[in-house]
PDB file of N, CA and C in Angstrom:
ATOM      1  N   UNK A  20      22.838  17.631   2.938  1.00  0.00           N
ATOM      2  CA  UNK A  20      21.493  17.309   2.451  1.00  0.00           C
ATOM      3  C   UNK A  20      20.500  16.457   3.437  1.00  0.00           C
ATOM      4  N   UNK A  21      18.889  16.462   4.101  1.00  0.00           N
ATOM      5  CA  UNK A  21      18.953  16.184   4.786  1.00  0.00           C
ATOM      6  C   UNK A  21      17.567  14.621   4.469  1.00  0.00           C
ATOM      7  N   UNK A  22      18.092  13.628   4.518  1.00  0.00           N
ATOM      8  CA  UNK A  22      17.392  12.320   3.636  1.00  0.00           C
ATOM      9  C   UNK A  22      15.729  12.628   4.544  1.00  0.00           C
ATOM     10  N   UNK A  23      14.724  12.551   3.600  1.00  0.00           N
ATOM     11  CA  UNK A  23      13.453  12.786   3.314  1.00  0.00           C
ATOM     12  C   UNK A  23      12.911  11.449   3.963  1.00  0.00           C
ATOM     13  N   UNK A  24      12.101  11.233   4.725  1.00  0.00           N
ATOM     14  CA  UNK A  24      11.395   9.790   4.994  1.00  0.00           C
ATOM     15  C   UNK A  24      10.635  10.103   4.082  1.00  0.00           C
ATOM     16  N   UNK A  25      10.647   8.378   4.080  1.00  0.00           N
ATOM     17  CA  UNK A  25       9.769   8.006   2.905  1.00  0.00           C
ATOM     18  C   UNK A  25       9.368   6.285   3.139  1.00  0.00           C
ATOM     19  N   UNK A  26       7.776   6.214   3.362  1.00  0.00           N
ATOM     20  CA  UNK A  26       7.382   4.677   3.878  1.00  0.00           C
ATOM     21  C   UNK A  26       6.266   4.189   3.298  1.00  0.00           C
ATOM     22  N   UNK A  27       6.431   2.600   3.007  1.00  0.00           N
ATOM     23  CA  UNK A  27       5.155   2.418   2.164  1.00  0.00           C
ATOM     24  C   UNK A  27       4.649   1.728   3.077  1.00  0.00           C
ATOM     25  N   UNK A  28       3.002   1.538   3.347  1.00  0.00           N
ATOM     26  CA  UNK A  28       2.379   0.996   5.027  1.00  0.00           C
ATOM     27  C   UNK A  28       0.983   0.346   4.078  1.00  0.00           C
ATOM     28  N   UNK A  29       0.874  -1.179   4.384  1.00  0.00           N
ATOM     29  CA  UNK A  29       0.227  -1.880   3.886  1.00  0.00           C
ATOM     30  C   UNK A  29      -0.686  -1.744   4.932  1.00  0.00           C
ATOM     31  N   UNK A  30      -2.215  -1.529   4.658  1.00  0.00           N
ATOM     32  CA  UNK A  30      -3.736  -1.764   6.077  1.00  0.00           C
ATOM     33  C   UNK A  30      -4.918  -2.263   4.689  1.00  0.00           C
ATOM     34  N   UNK A  31      -5.571  -2.969   5.863  1.00  0.00           N
ATOM     35  CA  UNK A  31      -6.500  -4.100   5.885  1.00  0.00           C
ATOM     36  C   UNK A  31      -7.788  -2.746   6.158  1.00  0.00           C
ATOM     37  N   UNK A  32      -8.787  -2.701   5.947  1.00  0.00           N
ATOM     38  CA  UNK A  32      -9.968  -1.912   6.139  1.00  0.00           C
ATOM     39  C   UNK A  32     -10.756  -2.922   6.834  1.00  0.00           C
ATOM     40  N   UNK A  33     -10.680  -3.945   7.917  1.00  0.00           N
ATOM     41  CA  UNK A  33     -11.045  -4.903   8.825  1.00  0.00           C
ATOM     42  C   UNK A  33     -12.410  -4.488   8.867  1.00  0.00           C
ATOM     43  N   UNK A  34     -13.103  -3.241   9.467  1.00  0.00           N
ATOM     44  CA  UNK A  34     -14.097  -2.808  10.096  1.00  0.00           C
ATOM     45  C   UNK A  34     -15.560  -2.900   8.913  1.00  0.00           C
ATOM     46  N   UNK A  35     -14.929  -3.103   7.569  1.00  0.00           N
ATOM     47  CA  UNK A  35     -15.400  -3.119   5.676  1.00  0.00           C
ATOM     48  C   UNK A  35     -15.693  -4.079   5.114  1.00  0.00           C
ATOM     49  N   UNK A  36     -15.801  -5.315   5.692  1.00  0.00           N
ATOM     50  CA  UNK A  36     -15.795  -6.158   4.521  1.00  0.00           C
ATOM     51  C   UNK A  36     -16.749  -6.249   3.843  1.00  0.00           C
ATOM     52  N   UNK A  37     -16.314  -6.494   2.347  1.00  0.00           N
ATOM     53  CA  UNK A  37     -18.061  -6.538   1.604  1.00  0.00           C
ATOM     54  C   UNK A  37     -18.634  -7.967   1.707  1.00  0.00           C
ATOM     55  N   UNK A  38     -20.489  -8.177   1.387  1.00  0.00           N
ATOM     56  CA  UNK A  38     -20.308  -9.119   1.272  1.00  0.00           C
ATOM     57  C   UNK A  38     -20.234 -10.587   0.779  1.00  0.00           C
ATOM     58  N   UNK A  39     -18.726 -10.502   0.156  1.00  0.00           N
ATOM     59  CA  UNK A  39     -17.917 -11.611   0.233  1.00  0.00           C
ATOM     60  C   UNK A  39     -17.281 -12.570   1.779  1.00  0.00           C
ATOM     61  N   UNK A  40     -17.251 -11.393   1.963  1.00  0.00           N
ATOM     62  CA  UNK A  40     -16.409 -12.044   3.365  1.00  0.00           C
ATOM     63  C   UNK A  40     -15.190 -11.477   3.385  1.00  0.00           C
ATOM     64  N   UNK A  41     -14.214 -10.697   1.710  1.00  0.00           N
ATOM     65  CA  UNK A  41     -13.933  -9.924   2.039  1.00  0.00           C
ATOM     66  C   UNK A  41     -13.420  -8.548   2.319  1.00  0.00           C
ATOM     67  N   UNK A  42     -12.346  -8.650   2.728  1.00  0.00           N
ATOM     68  CA  UNK A  42     -12.004  -6.980   2.677  1.00  0.00           C
ATOM     69  C   UNK A  42     -10.827  -6.223   2.417  1.00  0.00           C
ATOM     70  N   UNK A  43     -10.779  -4.648   1.551  1.00  0.00           N
ATOM     71  CA  UNK A  43      -9.794  -4.399   0.728  1.00  0.00           C
ATOM     72  C   UNK A  43      -8.119  -4.132   1.649  1.00  0.00           C
ATOM     73  N   UNK A  44      -7.524  -3.671   0.882  1.00  0.00           N
ATOM     74  CA  UNK A  44      -6.377  -3.371   1.572  1.00  0.00           C
ATOM     75  C   UNK A  44      -5.691  -2.786   0.540  1.00  0.00           C
ATOM     76  N   UNK A  45      -4.981  -1.520   1.309  1.00  0.00           N
ATOM     77  CA  UNK A  45      -4.731  -0.156   1.330  1.00  0.00           C
ATOM     78  C   UNK A  45      -3.136  -0.057   1.276  1.00  0.00           C
ATOM     79  N   UNK A  46      -2.743   0.678   0.555  1.00  0.00           N
ATOM     80  CA  UNK A  46      -1.405   1.019   0.441  1.00  0.00           C
ATOM     81  C   UNK A  46      -1.356   2.778   0.610  1.00  0.00           C
ATOM     82  N   UNK A  47      -1.101   3.163   1.801  1.00  0.00           N
ATOM     83  CA  UNK A  47      -0.105   4.496   2.348  1.00  0.00           C
ATOM     84  C   UNK A  47       1.071   4.711   2.474  1.00  0.00           C
ATOM     85  N   UNK A  48       1.349   5.292   1.209  1.00  0.00           N
ATOM     86  CA  UNK A  48       2.556   6.000   1.146  1.00  0.00           C
ATOM     87  C   UNK A  48       3.023   7.267   1.947  1.00  0.00           C
ATOM     88  N   UNK A  49       3.826   7.243   1.971  1.00  0.00           N
ATOM     89  CA  UNK A  49       3.765   8.722   3.709  1.00  0.00           C
ATOM     90  C   UNK A  49       5.575   8.880   2.357  1.00  0.00           C
ATOM     91  N   UNK A  50       6.170  10.306   1.668  1.00  0.00           N
ATOM     92  CA  UNK A  50       6.849  11.239   1.472  1.00  0.00           C
ATOM     93  C   UNK A  50       7.133  12.549   2.670  1.00  0.00           C
ATOM     94  N   UNK A  51       8.112  12.750   3.642  1.00  0.00           N
ATOM     95  CA  UNK A  51       7.588  14.116   4.112  1.00  0.00           C
ATOM     96  C   UNK A  51       7.131  13.612   5.009  1.00  0.00           C
ATOM     97  N   UNK A  52       6.231  14.804   4.916  1.00  0.00           N
ATOM     98  CA  UNK A  52       5.341  15.201   5.398  1.00  0.00           C
ATOM     99  C   UNK A  52       4.059  14.833   4.987  1.00  0.00           C
ATOM    100  N   UNK A  53       3.459  15.055   3.500  1.00  0.00           N
ATOM    101  CA  UNK A  53       2.493  14.279   3.284  1.00  0.00           C
ATOM    102  C   UNK A  53       2.097  13.111   2.850  1.00  0.00           C
ATOM    103  N   UNK A  54       1.236  12.352   2.596  1.00  0.00           N
ATOM    104  CA  UNK A  54       0.758  10.618   2.678  1.00  0.00           C
ATOM    105  C   UNK A  54      -0.950  10.867   1.724  1.00  0.00           C
ATOM    106  N   UNK A  55      -0.220   9.680   1.370  1.00  0.00           N
ATOM    107  CA  UNK A  55      -1.645   9.458   0.148  1.00  0.00           C
ATOM    108  C   UNK A  55      -1.871   7.900   0.625  1.00  0.00           C
ATOM    109  N   UNK A  56      -3.397   7.485   0.485  1.00  0.00           N
ATOM    110  CA  UNK A  56      -3.788   5.945   0.636  1.00  0.00           C
ATOM    111  C   UNK A  56      -4.651   5.626  -1.181  1.00  0.00           C
ATOM    112  N   UNK A  57      -3.830   4.889  -1.655  1.00  0.00           N
ATOM    113  CA  UNK A  57      -3.986   3.893  -2.360  1.00  0.00           C
ATOM    114  C   UNK A  57      -5.092   2.708  -2.116  1.00  0.00           C
ATOM    115  N   UNK A  58      -5.681   2.708  -2.773  1.00  0.00           N
ATOM    116  CA  UNK A  58      -6.581   1.404  -3.500  1.00  0.00           C
ATOM    117  C   UNK A  58      -6.241   0.409  -4.330  1.00  0.00           C
ATOM    118  N   UNK A  59      -5.798  -0.195  -4.230  1.00  0.00           N
ATOM    119  CA  UNK A  59      -5.541  -1.426  -5.791  1.00  0.00           C
ATOM    120  C   UNK A  59      -6.381  -2.358  -6.031  1.00  0.00           C
ATOM    121  N   UNK A  60      -7.060  -2.517  -5.970  1.00  0.00           N
ATOM    122  CA  UNK A  60      -8.269  -4.252  -6.079  1.00  0.00           C
ATOM    123  C   UNK A  60      -7.107  -4.990  -5.458  1.00  0.00           C
ATOM    124  N   UNK A  61      -7.290  -4.867  -4.528  1.00  0.00           N
ATOM    125  CA  UNK A  61      -6.516  -5.689  -3.996  1.00  0.00           C
ATOM    126  C   UNK A  61      -7.418  -6.550  -2.535  1.00  0.00           C
ATOM    127  N   UNK A  62      -8.268  -7.371  -2.324  1.00  0.00           N
ATOM    128  CA  UNK A  62      -8.740  -8.081  -1.100  1.00  0.00           C
ATOM    129  C   UNK A  62      -8.200  -9.854  -0.446  1.00  0.00           C
ATOM    130  N   UNK A  63      -8.663  -9.009   0.613  1.00  0.00           N
ATOM    131  CA  UNK A  63      -7.998 -10.679   1.698  1.00  0.00           C
ATOM    132  C   UNK A  63      -9.132 -11.042   2.502  1.00  0.00           C
ATOM    133  N   UNK A  64      -9.227 -12.207   3.041  1.00  0.00           N
ATOM    134  CA  UNK A  64      -9.791 -12.158   4.421  1.00  0.00           C
ATOM    135  C   UNK A  64      -9.410 -11.734   5.436  1.00  0.00           C
ATOM    136  N   UNK A  65     -10.010 -11.086   6.118  1.00  0.00           N
ATOM    137  CA  UNK A  65      -9.932 -10.181   7.449  1.00  0.00           C
ATOM    138  C   UNK A  65      -8.895 -10.783   8.358  1.00  0.00           C
ATOM    139  N   UNK A  66      -9.489 -12.427   8.483  1.00  0.00           N
ATOM    140  CA  UNK A  66      -9.274 -13.061   9.449  1.00  0.00           C
ATOM    141  C   UNK A  66      -7.625 -13.559   9.080  1.00  0.00           C
ATOM    142  N   UNK A  67      -7.306 -13.483   8.041  1.00  0.00           N
ATOM    143  CA  UNK A  67      -6.031 -14.151   7.395  1.00  0.00           C
ATOM    144  C   UNK A  67      -4.771 -12.551   7.604  1.00  0.00           C
ATOM    145  N   UNK A  68      -5.797 -11.511   7.583  1.00  0.00           N
ATOM    146  CA  UNK A  68      -4.131 -10.983   7.195  1.00  0.00           C
ATOM    147  C   UNK A  68      -3.745  -9.771   9.662  1.00  0.00           C
ATOM    148  N   UNK A  69      -2.345 -10.252   8.716  1.00  0.00           N
ATOM    149  CA  UNK A  69      -1.281  -9.713  10.031  1.00  0.00           C
ATOM    150  C   UNK A  69      -1.179  -8.386   9.938  1.00  0.00           C
ATOM    151  N   UNK A  70      -0.934  -7.469  10.461  1.00  0.00           N
ATOM    152  CA  UNK A  70      -1.020  -6.009  10.493  1.00  0.00           C
ATOM    153  C   UNK A  70       0.555  -5.859  10.127  1.00  0.00           C
ATOM    154  N   UNK A  71       1.226  -6.400  12.029  1.00  0.00           N
ATOM    155  CA  UNK A  71       2.237  -6.245  12.114  1.00  0.00           C
ATOM    156  C   UNK A  71       3.197  -6.640  10.848  1.00  0.00           C
ATOM    157  N   UNK A  72       2.909  -7.723  10.385  1.00  0.00           N
ATOM    158  CA  UNK A  72       3.557  -8.384   9.221  1.00  0.00           C
ATOM    159  C   UNK A  72       3.319  -7.260   7.573  1.00  0.00           C
ATOM    160  N   UNK A  73       1.840  -6.601   7.860  1.00  0.00           N
ATOM    161  CA  UNK A  73       1.368  -5.879   6.786  1.00  0.00           C
ATOM    162  C   UNK A  73       1.338  -6.976   5.382  1.00  0.00           C
ATOM    163  N   UNK A  74       1.023  -8.649   5.513  1.00  0.00           N
ATOM    164  CA  UNK A  74       1.137  -9.309   4.629  1.00  0.00           C
ATOM    165  C   UNK A  74      -0.292 -10.107   5.703  1.00  0.00           C
ATOM    166  N   UNK A  75      -0.715 -10.815   4.418  1.00  0.00           N
ATOM    167  CA  UNK A  75      -1.623 -12.351   5.048  1.00  0.00           C
ATOM    168  C   UNK A  75      -1.123 -13.284   5.075  1.00  0.00           C
ATOM    169  N   UNK A  76      -1.762 -13.754   6.120  1.00  0.00           N
ATOM    170  CA  UNK A  76      -1.435 -15.346   6.555  1.00  0.00           C
ATOM    171  C   UNK A  76      -1.335 -16.781   5.869  1.00  0.00           C
ATOM    172  N   UNK A  77      -0.350 -17.541   5.739  1.00  0.00           N
ATOM    173  CA  UNK A  77      -0.922 -18.558   5.198  1.00  0.00           C
ATOM    174  C   UNK A  77      -0.623 -19.072   4.014  1.00  0.00           C
ATOM    175  N   UNK A  78      -0.420 -20.585   3.474  1.00  0.00           N
ATOM    176  CA  UNK A  78      -0.047 -20.291   2.181  1.00  0.00           C
ATOM    177  C   UNK A  78      -1.677 -21.055   0.719  1.00  0.00           C
ATOM    178  N   UNK A  79      -3.157 -20.402   1.386  1.00  0.00           N
ATOM    179  CA  UNK A  79      -4.020 -20.782   0.650  1.00  0.00           C
ATOM    180  C   UNK A  79      -3.662 -20.291  -0.893  1.00  0.00           C
ATOM    181  N   UNK A  80      -4.011 -20.920  -1.904  1.00  0.00           N
ATOM    182  CA  UNK A  80      -4.008 -19.293  -2.864  1.00  0.00           C
ATOM    183  C   UNK A  80      -4.631 -18.132  -2.699  1.00  0.00           C
ATOM    184  N   UNK A  81      -5.452 -17.521  -1.514  1.00  0.00           N
ATOM    185  CA  UNK A  81      -5.918 -16.089  -1.772  1.00  0.00           C
ATOM    186  C   UNK A  81      -4.776 -14.992  -1.331  1.00  0.00           C
ATOM    187  N   UNK A  82      -4.306 -16.083  -0.402  1.00  0.00           N
ATOM    188  CA  UNK A  82      -2.992 -15.748   0.949  1.00  0.00           C
ATOM    189  C   UNK A  82      -2.165 -14.744  -0.041  1.00  0.00           C
ATOM    190  N   UNK A  83      -1.191 -15.953  -0.889  1.00  0.00           N
ATOM    191  CA  UNK A  83      -0.140 -15.993  -1.375  1.00  0.00           C
ATOM    192  C   UNK A  83      -0.918 -14.625  -2.609  1.00  0.00           C
ATOM    193  N   UNK A  84      -1.579 -15.106  -3.856  1.00  0.00           N
ATOM    194  CA  UNK A  84      -1.981 -13.685  -4.631  1.00  0.00           C
ATOM    195  C   UNK A  84      -2.436 -12.699  -3.747  1.00  0.00           C
ATOM    196  N   UNK A  85      -2.048 -12.648  -2.839  1.00  0.00           N
ATOM    197  CA  UNK A  85      -2.662 -11.284  -1.925  1.00  0.00           C
ATOM    198  C   UNK A  85      -1.077 -10.649  -2.174  1.00  0.00           C
ATOM    199  N   UNK A  86      -0.621 -11.403  -1.433  1.00  0.00           N
ATOM    200  CA  UNK A  86       1.023 -11.098  -0.634  1.00  0.00           C
ATOM    201  C   UNK A  86       1.626 -10.825  -2.262  1.00  0.00           C
ATOM    202  N   UNK A  87       1.613 -11.128  -3.480  1.00  0.00           N
ATOM    203  CA  UNK A  87       2.561 -10.909  -4.858  1.00  0.00           C
ATOM    204  C   UNK A  87       2.034  -9.541  -4.671  1.00  0.00           C
ATOM    205  N   UNK A  88       0.719  -9.240  -4.933  1.00  0.00           N
ATOM    206  CA  UNK A  88       0.595  -7.847  -5.187  1.00  0.00           C
ATOM    207  C   UNK A  88       0.595  -6.693  -4.373  1.00  0.00           C
ATOM    208  N   UNK A  89       1.123  -7.248  -3.074  1.00  0.00           N
ATOM    209  CA  UNK A  89       1.258  -6.513  -2.537  1.00  0.00           C
ATOM    210  C   UNK A  89       3.580  -6.155  -2.804  1.00  0.00           C
ATOM    211  N   UNK A  90       3.496  -7.851  -2.998  1.00  0.00           N
ATOM    212  CA  UNK A  90       5.415  -6.925  -3.493  1.00  0.00           C
ATOM    213  C   UNK A  90       5.644  -6.261  -4.699  1.00  0.00           C
ATOM    214  N   UNK A  91       4.898  -6.711  -5.274  1.00  0.00           N
ATOM    215  CA  UNK A  91       4.229  -6.190  -6.892  1.00  0.00           C
ATOM    216  C   UNK A  91       4.204  -4.608  -7.006  1.00  0.00           C
ATOM    217  N   UNK A  92       3.431  -3.726  -6.317  1.00  0.00           N
ATOM    218  CA  UNK A  92       2.633  -2.289  -5.908  1.00  0.00           C
ATOM    219  C   UNK A  92       4.403  -1.769  -5.201  1.00  0.00           C
ATOM    220  N   UNK A  93       4.517  -2.632  -4.321  1.00  0.00           N
ATOM    221  CA  UNK A  93       5.896  -1.545  -3.180  1.00  0.00           C
ATOM    222  C   UNK A  93       6.951  -1.910  -3.994  1.00  0.00           C
ATOM    223  N   UNK A  94       7.376  -2.743  -5.314  1.00  0.00           N
ATOM    224  CA  UNK A  94       8.904  -2.447  -5.933  1.00  0.00           C
ATOM    225  C   UNK A  94       8.401  -1.267  -6.594  1.00  0.00           C
ATOM    226  N   UNK A  95       6.437  -1.333  -7.788  1.00  0.00           N
ATOM    227  CA  UNK A  95       6.769  -0.619  -8.742  1.00  0.00           C
ATOM    228  C   UNK A  95       6.836   0.768  -7.770  1.00  0.00           C
ATOM    229  N   UNK A  96       6.102   1.289  -6.394  1.00  0.00           N
ATOM    230  CA  UNK A  96       6.331   2.198  -6.158  1.00  0.00           C
ATOM    231  C   UNK A  96       8.014   2.996  -5.388  1.00  0.00           C
ATOM    232  N   UNK A  97       8.463   1.856  -5.342  1.00  0.00           N
ATOM    233  CA  UNK A  97      10.100   2.569  -4.888  1.00  0.00           C
ATOM    234  C   UNK A  97      10.429   2.660  -6.898  1.00  0.00           C
ATOM    235  N   UNK A  98      10.728   1.930  -7.414  1.00  0.00           N
ATOM    236  CA  UNK A  98      11.491   1.800  -8.419  1.00  0.00           C
ATOM    237  C   UNK A  98      10.706   3.380  -9.234  1.00  0.00           C
ATOM    238  N   UNK A  99       9.474   3.733  -8.794  1.00  0.00           N
ATOM    239  CA  UNK A  99       8.960   4.962  -9.314  1.00  0.00           C
ATOM    240  C   UNK A  99       9.666   6.469  -8.562  1.00  0.00           C
ATOM    241  N   UNK A 100       9.824   6.031  -7.127  1.00  0.00           N
ATOM    242  CA  UNK A 100      11.022   6.864  -6.458  1.00  0.00           C
ATOM    243  C   UNK A 100      11.743   7.100  -7.041  1.00  0.00           C
ATOM    244  N   UNK A 101      12.555   6.242  -6.944  1.00  0.00           N
ATOM    245  CA  UNK A 101      14.152   6.083  -7.596  1.00  0.00           C
ATOM    246  C   UNK A 101      14.485   7.095  -8.528  1.00  0.00           C
ATOM    247  N   UNK A 102      13.095   6.823 -10.218  1.00  0.00           N
ATOM    248  CA  UNK A 102      13.356   7.575 -11.482  1.00  0.00           C
ATOM    249  C   UNK A 102      13.545   8.874 -10.791  1.00  0.00           C
ATOM    250  N   UNK A 103      12.712   9.357  -9.905  1.00  0.00           N
ATOM    251  CA  UNK A 103      12.266  10.880  -9.520  1.00  0.00           C
ATOM    252  C   UNK A 103      13.194  11.627  -8.946  1.00  0.00           C
ATOM    253  N   UNK A 104      13.982  10.510  -8.012  1.00  0.00           N
ATOM    254  CA  UNK A 104      15.073  10.837  -7.763  1.00  0.00           C
ATOM    255  C   UNK A 104      16.158  10.615  -8.923  1.00  0.00           C
ATOM    256  N   UNK A 105      15.720  10.224  -9.088  1.00  0.00           N
ATOM    257  CA  UNK A 105      18.016   9.882 -10.431  1.00  0.00           C
ATOM    258  C   UNK A 105      17.332  11.535 -10.887  1.00  0.00           C
ATOM    259  N   UNK A 106      15.807  11.993 -11.755  1.00  0.00           N
ATOM    260  CA  UNK A 106      16.020  12.940 -12.738  1.00  0.00           C
ATOM    261  C   UNK A 106      15.957  14.236 -11.483  1.00  0.00           C
ATOM    262  N   UNK A 107      16.357  13.658 -10.278  1.00  0.00           N
ATOM    263  CA  UNK A 107      16.364  15.340  -9.371  1.00  0.00           C
ATOM    264  C   UNK A 107      14.596  15.690  -8.774  1.00  0.00           C
ATOM    265  N   UNK A 108      14.005  15.255  -8.858  1.00  0.00           N
ATOM    266  CA  UNK A 108      12.761  15.325  -8.871  1.00  0.00           C
ATOM    267  C   UNK A 108      11.844  15.272  -7.549  1.00  0.00           C
ATOM    268  N   UNK A 109      11.811  16.152  -6.762  1.00  0.00           N
ATOM    269  CA  UNK A 109      10.988  15.980  -5.564  1.00  0.00           C
ATOM    270  C   UNK A 109       9.562  14.653  -5.705  1.00  0.00           C
ATOM    271  N   UNK A 110       9.420  13.592  -5.194  1.00  0.00           N
ATOM    272  CA  UNK A 110       8.381  12.914  -5.445  1.00  0.00           C
ATOM    273  C   UNK A 110       6.626  13.801  -4.273  1.00  0.00           C
ATOM    274  N   UNK A 111       6.450  13.985  -5.052  1.00  0.00           N
ATOM    275  CA  UNK A 111       5.038  14.195  -4.150  1.00  0.00           C
ATOM    276  C   UNK A 111       4.203  13.681  -3.938  1.00  0.00           C
ATOM    277  N   UNK A 112       3.117  13.119  -3.876  1.00  0.00           N
ATOM    278  CA  UNK A 112       2.192  12.977  -3.966  1.00  0.00           C
ATOM    279  C   UNK A 112       1.490  13.196  -4.157  1.00  0.00           C
ATOM    280  N   UNK A 113       0.072  13.099  -5.062  1.00  0.00           N
ATOM    281  CA  UNK A 113      -1.005  13.539  -5.726  1.00  0.00           C
ATOM    282  C   UNK A 113      -2.312  13.925  -4.803  1.00  0.00           C
ATOM    283  N   UNK A 114      -2.725  15.847  -4.674  1.00  0.00           N
ATOM    284  CA  UNK A 114      -3.870  15.594  -3.499  1.00  0.00           C
ATOM    285  C   UNK A 114      -4.784  15.430  -4.275  1.00  0.00           C
ATOM    286  N   UNK A 115      -5.750  14.683  -3.601  1.00  0.00           N
ATOM    287  CA  UNK A 115      -7.192  14.159  -3.881  1.00  0.00           C
ATOM    288  C   UNK A 115      -8.414  15.025  -3.335  1.00  0.00           C
ATOM    289  N   UNK A 116      -9.172  15.292  -4.389  1.00  0.00           N
ATOM    290  CA  UNK A 116      -9.967  16.172  -3.892  1.00  0.00           C
ATOM    291  C   UNK A 116     -11.039  15.712  -3.040  1.00  0.00           C
ATOM    292  N   UNK A 117     -11.560  14.539  -2.781  1.00  0.00           N
ATOM    293  CA  UNK A 117     -12.304  13.790  -1.859  1.00  0.00           C
ATOM    294  C   UNK A 117     -11.272  13.496  -0.206  1.00  0.00           C
ATOM    295  N   UNK A 118     -12.140  14.143   0.196  1.00  0.00           N
ATOM    296  CA  UNK A 118     -10.916  13.476   2.044  1.00  0.00           C
ATOM    297  C   UNK A 118     -11.347  11.935   2.252  1.00  0.00           C
ATOM    298  N   UNK A 119     -10.292  10.866   2.884  1.00  0.00           N
ATOM    299  CA  UNK A 119     -10.327  10.280   3.387  1.00  0.00           C
ATOM    300  C   UNK A 119     -10.155  10.047   4.699  1.00  0.00           C
TER     301      UNK A 119
END
């Protein structure tokens, strides 16, 4: 049986900062050839975002909070996928009616 690809990528929408100067962080979950983006109410300073590491850089309170939320989200998604695989179900992202 062939191993299906599974990735979680975090990205910041730096081009669309809010009035408070913070930008939204999204998670892109890809399984097989299907991809879904999630916004999980996480915002950070665009100048502190390192896309290569998919993390907020620095030791200030906001950067630490953002990184903790990213870690928690990653753990939850991996846990859900593991449960689905254990039940012999193929994990599929839910299709949304709006185009991204």
